[in-house]
mmCIF file of C-alpha atoms in Angstrom:
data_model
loop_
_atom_site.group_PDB
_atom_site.id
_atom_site.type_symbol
_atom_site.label_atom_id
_atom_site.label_comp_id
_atom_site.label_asym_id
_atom_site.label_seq_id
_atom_site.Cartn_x
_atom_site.Cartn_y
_atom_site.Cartn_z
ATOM 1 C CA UNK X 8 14.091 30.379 28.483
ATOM 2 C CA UNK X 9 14.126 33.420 30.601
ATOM 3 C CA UNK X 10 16.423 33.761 33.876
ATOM 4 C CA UNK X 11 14.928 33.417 37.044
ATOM 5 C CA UNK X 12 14.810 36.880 38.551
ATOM 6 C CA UNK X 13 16.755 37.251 42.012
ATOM 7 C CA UNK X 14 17.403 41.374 42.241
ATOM 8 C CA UNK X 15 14.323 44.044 41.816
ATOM 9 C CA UNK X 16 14.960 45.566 38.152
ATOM 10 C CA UNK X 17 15.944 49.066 39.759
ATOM 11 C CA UNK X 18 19.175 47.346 41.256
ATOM 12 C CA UNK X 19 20.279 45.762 38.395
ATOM 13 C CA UNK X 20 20.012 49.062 36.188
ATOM 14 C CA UNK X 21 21.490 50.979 38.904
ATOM 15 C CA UNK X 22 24.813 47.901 38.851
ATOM 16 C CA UNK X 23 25.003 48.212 35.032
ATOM 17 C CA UNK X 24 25.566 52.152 35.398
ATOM 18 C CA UNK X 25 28.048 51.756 38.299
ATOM 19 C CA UNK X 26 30.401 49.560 36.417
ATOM 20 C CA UNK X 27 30.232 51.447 33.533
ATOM 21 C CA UNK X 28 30.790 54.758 35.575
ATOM 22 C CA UNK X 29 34.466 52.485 37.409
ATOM 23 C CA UNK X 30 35.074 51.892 33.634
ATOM 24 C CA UNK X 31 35.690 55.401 32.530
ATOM 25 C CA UNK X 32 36.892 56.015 36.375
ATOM 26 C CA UNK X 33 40.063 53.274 36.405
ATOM 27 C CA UNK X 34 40.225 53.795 32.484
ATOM 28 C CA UNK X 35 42.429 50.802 32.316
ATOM 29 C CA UNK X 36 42.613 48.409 29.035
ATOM 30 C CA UNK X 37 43.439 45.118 32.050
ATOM 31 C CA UNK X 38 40.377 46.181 34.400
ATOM 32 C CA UNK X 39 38.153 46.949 30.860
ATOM 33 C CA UNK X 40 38.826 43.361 30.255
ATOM 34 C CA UNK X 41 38.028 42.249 33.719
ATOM 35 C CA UNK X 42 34.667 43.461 33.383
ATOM 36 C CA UNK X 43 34.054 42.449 29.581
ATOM 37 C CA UNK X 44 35.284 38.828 31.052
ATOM 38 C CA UNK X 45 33.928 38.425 34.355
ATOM 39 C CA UNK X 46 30.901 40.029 34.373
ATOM 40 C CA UNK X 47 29.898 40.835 30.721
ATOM 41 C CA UNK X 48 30.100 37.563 29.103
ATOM 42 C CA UNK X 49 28.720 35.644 32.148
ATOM 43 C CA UNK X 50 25.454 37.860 32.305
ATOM 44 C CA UNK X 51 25.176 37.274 28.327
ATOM 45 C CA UNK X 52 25.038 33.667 28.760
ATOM 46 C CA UNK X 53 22.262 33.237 31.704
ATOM 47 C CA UNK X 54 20.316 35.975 30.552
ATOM 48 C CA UNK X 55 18.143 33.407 28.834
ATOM 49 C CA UNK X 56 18.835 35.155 25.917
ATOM 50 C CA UNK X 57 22.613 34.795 24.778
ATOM 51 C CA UNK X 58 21.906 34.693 20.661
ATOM 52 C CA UNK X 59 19.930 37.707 20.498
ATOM 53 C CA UNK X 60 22.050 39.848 23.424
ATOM 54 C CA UNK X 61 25.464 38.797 21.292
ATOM 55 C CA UNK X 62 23.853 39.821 18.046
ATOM 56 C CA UNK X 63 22.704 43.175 19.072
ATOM 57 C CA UNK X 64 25.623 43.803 20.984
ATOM 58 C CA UNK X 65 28.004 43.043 17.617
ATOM 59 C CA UNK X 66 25.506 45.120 15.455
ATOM 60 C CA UNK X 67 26.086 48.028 18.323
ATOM 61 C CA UNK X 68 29.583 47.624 19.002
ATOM 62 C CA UNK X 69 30.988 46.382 15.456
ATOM 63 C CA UNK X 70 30.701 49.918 14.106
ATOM 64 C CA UNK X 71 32.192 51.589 17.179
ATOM 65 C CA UNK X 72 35.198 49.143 16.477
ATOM 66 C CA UNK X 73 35.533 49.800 13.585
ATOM 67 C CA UNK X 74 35.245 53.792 13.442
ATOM 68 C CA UNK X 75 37.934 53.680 16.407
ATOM 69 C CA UNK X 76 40.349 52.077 14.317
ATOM 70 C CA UNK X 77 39.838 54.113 11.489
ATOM 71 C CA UNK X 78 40.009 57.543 13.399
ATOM 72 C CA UNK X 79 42.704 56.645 15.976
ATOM 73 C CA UNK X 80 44.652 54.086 14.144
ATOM 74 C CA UNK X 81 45.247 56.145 10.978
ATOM 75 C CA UNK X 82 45.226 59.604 12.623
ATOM 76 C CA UNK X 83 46.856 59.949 15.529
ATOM 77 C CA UNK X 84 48.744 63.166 16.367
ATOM 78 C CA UNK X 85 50.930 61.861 19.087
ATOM 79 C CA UNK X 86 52.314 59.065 17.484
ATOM 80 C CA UNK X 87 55.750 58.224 17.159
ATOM 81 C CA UNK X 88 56.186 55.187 16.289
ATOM 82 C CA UNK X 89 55.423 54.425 12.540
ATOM 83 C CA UNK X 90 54.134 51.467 11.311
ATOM 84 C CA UNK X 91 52.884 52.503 8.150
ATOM 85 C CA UNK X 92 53.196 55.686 6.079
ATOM 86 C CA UNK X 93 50.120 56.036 3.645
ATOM 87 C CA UNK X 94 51.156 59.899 3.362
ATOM 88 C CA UNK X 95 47.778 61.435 4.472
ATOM 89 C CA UNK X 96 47.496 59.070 7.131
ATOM 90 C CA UNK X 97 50.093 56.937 9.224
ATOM 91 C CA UNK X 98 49.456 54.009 11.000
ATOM 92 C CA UNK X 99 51.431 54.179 14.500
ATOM 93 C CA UNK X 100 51.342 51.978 17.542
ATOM 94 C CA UNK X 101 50.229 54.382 19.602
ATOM 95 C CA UNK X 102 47.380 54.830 17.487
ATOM 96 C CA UNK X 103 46.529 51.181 17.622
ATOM 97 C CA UNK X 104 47.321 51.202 21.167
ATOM 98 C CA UNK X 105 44.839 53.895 21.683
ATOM 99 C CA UNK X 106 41.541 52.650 19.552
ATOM 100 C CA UNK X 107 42.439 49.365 20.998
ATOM 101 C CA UNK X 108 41.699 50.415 24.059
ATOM 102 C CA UNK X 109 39.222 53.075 23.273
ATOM 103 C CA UNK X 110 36.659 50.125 21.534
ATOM 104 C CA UNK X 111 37.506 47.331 24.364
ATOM 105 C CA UNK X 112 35.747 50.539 26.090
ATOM 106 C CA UNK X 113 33.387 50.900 24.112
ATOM 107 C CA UNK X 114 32.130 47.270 23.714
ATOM 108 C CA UNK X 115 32.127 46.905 27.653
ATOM 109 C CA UNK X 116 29.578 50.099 27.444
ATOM 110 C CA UNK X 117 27.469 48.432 25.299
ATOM 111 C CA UNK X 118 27.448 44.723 26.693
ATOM 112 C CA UNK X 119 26.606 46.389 30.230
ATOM 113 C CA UNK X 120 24.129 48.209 29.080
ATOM 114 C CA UNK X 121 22.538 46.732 26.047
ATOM 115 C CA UNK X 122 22.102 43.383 28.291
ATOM 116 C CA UNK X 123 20.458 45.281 31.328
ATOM 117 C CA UNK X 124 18.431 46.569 28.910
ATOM 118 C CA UNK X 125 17.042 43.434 27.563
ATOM 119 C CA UNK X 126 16.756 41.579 30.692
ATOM 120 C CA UNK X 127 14.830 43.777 32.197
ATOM 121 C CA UNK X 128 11.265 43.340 34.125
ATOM 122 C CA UNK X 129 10.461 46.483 32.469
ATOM 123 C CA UNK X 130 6.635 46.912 34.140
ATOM 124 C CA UNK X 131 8.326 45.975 37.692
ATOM 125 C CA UNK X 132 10.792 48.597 37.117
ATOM 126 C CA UNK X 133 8.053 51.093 35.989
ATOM 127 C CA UNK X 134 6.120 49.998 39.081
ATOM 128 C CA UNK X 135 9.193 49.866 41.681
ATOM 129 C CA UNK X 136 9.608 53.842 39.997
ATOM 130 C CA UNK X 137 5.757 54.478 40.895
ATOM 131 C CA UNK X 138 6.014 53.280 44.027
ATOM 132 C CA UNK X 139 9.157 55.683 45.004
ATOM 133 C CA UNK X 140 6.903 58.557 43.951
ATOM 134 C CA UNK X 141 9.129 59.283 40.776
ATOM 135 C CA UNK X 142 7.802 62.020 39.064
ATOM 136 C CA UNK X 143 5.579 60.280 35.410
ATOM 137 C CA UNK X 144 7.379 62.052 32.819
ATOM 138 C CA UNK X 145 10.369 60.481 33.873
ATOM 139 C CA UNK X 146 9.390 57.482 34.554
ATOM 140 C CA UNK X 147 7.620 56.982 31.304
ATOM 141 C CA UNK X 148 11.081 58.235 29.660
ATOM 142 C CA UNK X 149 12.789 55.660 31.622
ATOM 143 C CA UNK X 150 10.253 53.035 30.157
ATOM 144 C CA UNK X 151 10.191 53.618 26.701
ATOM 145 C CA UNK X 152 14.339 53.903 26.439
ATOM 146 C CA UNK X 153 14.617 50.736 28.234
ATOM 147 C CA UNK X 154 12.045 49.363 25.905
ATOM 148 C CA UNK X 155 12.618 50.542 23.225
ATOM 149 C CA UNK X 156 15.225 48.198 21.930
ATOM 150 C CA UNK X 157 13.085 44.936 22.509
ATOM 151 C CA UNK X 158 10.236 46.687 20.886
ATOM 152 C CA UNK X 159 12.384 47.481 17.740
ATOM 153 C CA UNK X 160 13.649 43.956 17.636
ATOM 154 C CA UNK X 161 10.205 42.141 17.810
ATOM 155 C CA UNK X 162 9.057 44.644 15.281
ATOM 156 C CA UNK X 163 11.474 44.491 12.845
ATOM 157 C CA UNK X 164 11.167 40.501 13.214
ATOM 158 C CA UNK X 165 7.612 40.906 12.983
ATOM 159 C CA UNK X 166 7.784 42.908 9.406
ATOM 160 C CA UNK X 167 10.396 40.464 8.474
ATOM 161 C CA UNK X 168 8.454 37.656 7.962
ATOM 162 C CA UNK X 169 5.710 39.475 6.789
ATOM 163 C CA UNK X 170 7.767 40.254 4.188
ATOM 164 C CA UNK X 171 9.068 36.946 3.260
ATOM 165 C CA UNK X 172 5.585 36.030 3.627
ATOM 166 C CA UNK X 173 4.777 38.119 0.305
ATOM 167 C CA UNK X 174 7.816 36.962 -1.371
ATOM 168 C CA UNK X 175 10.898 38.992 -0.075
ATOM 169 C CA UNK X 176 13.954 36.944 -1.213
ATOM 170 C CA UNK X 177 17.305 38.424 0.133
ATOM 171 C CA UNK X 178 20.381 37.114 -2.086
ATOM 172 C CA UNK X 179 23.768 36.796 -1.545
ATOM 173 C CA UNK X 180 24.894 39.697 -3.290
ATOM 174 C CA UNK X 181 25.280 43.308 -1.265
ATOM 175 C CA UNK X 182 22.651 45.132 -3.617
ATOM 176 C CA UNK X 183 20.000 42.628 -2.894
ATOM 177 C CA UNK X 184 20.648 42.634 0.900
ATOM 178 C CA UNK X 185 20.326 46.412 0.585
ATOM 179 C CA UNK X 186 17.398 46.219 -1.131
ATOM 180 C CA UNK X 187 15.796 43.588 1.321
ATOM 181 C CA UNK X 188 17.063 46.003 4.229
ATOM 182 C CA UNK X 189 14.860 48.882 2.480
ATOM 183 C CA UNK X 190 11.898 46.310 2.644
ATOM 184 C CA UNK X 191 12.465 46.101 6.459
ATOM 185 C CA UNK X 192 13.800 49.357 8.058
ATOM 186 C CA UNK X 193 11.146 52.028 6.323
ATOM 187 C CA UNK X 194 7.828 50.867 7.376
ATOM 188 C CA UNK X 195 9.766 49.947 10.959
ATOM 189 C CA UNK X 196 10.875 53.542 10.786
ATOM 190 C CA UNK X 197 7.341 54.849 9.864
ATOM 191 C CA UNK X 198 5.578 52.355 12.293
ATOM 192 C CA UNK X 199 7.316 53.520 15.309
ATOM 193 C CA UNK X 200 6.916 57.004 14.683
ATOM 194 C CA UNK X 201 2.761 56.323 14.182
ATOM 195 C CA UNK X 202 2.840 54.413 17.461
ATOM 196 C CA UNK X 203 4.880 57.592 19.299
ATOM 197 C CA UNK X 204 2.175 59.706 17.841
ATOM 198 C CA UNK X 205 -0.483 57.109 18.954
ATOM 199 C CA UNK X 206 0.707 56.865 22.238
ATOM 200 C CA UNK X 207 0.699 60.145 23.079
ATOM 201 C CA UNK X 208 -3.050 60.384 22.346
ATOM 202 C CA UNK X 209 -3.866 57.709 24.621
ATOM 203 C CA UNK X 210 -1.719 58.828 27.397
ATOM 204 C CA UNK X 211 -3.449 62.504 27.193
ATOM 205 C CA UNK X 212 -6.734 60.520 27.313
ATOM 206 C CA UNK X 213 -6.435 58.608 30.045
ATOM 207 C CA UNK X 214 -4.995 62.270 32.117
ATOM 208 C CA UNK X 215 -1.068 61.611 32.092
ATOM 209 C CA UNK X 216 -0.409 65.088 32.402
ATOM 210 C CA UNK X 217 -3.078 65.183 35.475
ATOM 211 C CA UNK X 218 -1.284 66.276 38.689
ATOM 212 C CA UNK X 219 -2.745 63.499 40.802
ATOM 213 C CA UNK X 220 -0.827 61.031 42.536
ATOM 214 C CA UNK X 221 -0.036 58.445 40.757
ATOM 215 C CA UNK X 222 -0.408 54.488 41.450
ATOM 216 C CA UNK X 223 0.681 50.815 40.249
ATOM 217 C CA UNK X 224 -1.334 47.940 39.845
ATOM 218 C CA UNK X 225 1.520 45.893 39.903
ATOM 219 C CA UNK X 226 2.495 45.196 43.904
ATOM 220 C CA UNK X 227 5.646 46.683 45.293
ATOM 221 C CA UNK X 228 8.523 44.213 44.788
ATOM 222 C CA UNK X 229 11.274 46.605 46.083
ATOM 223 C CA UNK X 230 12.885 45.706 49.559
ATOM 224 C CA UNK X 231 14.509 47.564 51.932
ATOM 225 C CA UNK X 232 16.985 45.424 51.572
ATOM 226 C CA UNK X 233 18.160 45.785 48.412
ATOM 227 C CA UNK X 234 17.046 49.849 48.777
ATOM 228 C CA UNK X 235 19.884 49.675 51.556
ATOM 229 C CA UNK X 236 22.449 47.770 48.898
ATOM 230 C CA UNK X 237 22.033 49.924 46.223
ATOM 231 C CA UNK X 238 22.835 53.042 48.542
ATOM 232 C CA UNK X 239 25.676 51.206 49.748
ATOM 233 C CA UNK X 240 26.739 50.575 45.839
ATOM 234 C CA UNK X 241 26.707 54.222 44.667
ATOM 235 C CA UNK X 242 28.370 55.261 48.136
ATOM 236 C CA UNK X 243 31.420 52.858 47.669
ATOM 237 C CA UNK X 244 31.802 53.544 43.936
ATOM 238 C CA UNK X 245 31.855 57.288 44.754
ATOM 239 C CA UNK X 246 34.309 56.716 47.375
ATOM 240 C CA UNK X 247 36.681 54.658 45.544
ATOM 241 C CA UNK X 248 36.076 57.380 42.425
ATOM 242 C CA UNK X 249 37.383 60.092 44.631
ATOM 243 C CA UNK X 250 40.026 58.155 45.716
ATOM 244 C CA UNK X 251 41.020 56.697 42.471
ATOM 245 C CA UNK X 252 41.475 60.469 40.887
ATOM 246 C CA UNK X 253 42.564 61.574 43.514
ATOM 247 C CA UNK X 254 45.779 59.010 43.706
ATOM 248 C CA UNK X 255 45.849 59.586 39.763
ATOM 249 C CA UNK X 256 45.876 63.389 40.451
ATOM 250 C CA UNK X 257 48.986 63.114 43.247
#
């Protein structure tokens, strides 16, 4: 069941980049958590869409983890205090310290972002861009990052059981699940790149790179309102940035 929607798509983007911008600004492991806590996990579970959001941000973030600990926790020049001696590497506290707080970082990143991304009213926010007078190439970028990830996802379900369907049988062992992750990722890999090429002959058809004004058949759902909020959200997070630094800095 999909959330109700309360905010214009633009505004929630334009949130998801602000806290991850007063992320890397406070750089703090206590106010990482705050967000991973209180707004992360809370926007996970009424997105409508908790299972597949948690999935794909474990698949994202898992390996980020994971690399962090390996780089930072088993080479870390400054540290001192050491845990373990393994002779080419040594694991140190303040290497732990350090890719501790380096993937609680990195998994607030990608919860933000990864569940803006698949909440969004992508054609609204196309449309709310189109209505601002956003230039097309850039507002067709915009679209197809945003959707690219849901597109993936459906598709790669899609071949899945297509798959299965002509007898795909994935065992327990690693070999077989590689095998059976073959069967899936190349023609997902070779059907995305035919629909890029595809879509790029359709939009040249129908005059994309035309200079004409461009227009939306979806209505304006934009307020001015929320235009006024969102310039009041990037002016207080660049206030409190310059501050922040700047009290860091004295």
């Amino acid at each position: 069941m999909r959330r109700r929607r309360i905010y214009n798509p633009f505004t929630e983007l334009l949130a998801a980049v602000l806290a991850v911008v007063l992320v890397l600004v406070v750089n703090r492991w206590e106010f990482s958590l705050a967000v991973l806590v209180l707004l992360v996990v809370p926007a996970v579970l009424v997105s409508g869409r908790p299972r597949q959001i948690g999935l794909a941000i474990a698949l994202v973030a898992g390996p980020l983890l994971l690399s962090s600990l390996l780089l930072h926790g088993l080479f870390f020049p400054e540290g001192s205090t050491v845990l373990v001696d393994l002779g080419v590497a040594r694991v140190t506290a303040e290497g732990l310290s350090f890719a501790a707080l380096m993937g609680l970082r990195m998994t607030v990143f990608t919860g933000v972002l990864l569940t803006a991304a698949m909440t969004l009213d992508i054609p609204e926010l196309l449309a709310t861009m189109t209505h601002r007078g956003w230039n097309r190439k850039l507002v067709f970028i915009v679209g197809s990052a945003v959707g690219l990830l849901p597109h993936v996802a459906l598709r790669a379900r899609q071949i899945t059981r297509a798959q299965q369907a002509r007898g795909l049988v994935v065992g327990r062992g690693p070999l077989s699940r590689f095998r059976a992750l073959l069967t899936v990722v190349t023609p997902l890999v070779i059907g995305l790149l035919v629909d890029a090429s595809e879509r790029n002959s359709m939009l040249e058809a129908r005059g994309f790179s035309s200079s004409a004004v461009r227009t939306s058949y979806l209505p304006d759902t934009d307020s001015a309102g929320q235009r006024l909020v969102r310039r009041g959200m990037v002016a207080a997070v660049g206030v409190f940035s310059v501050a922040w630094l700047a009290a860091g800095i004295a």
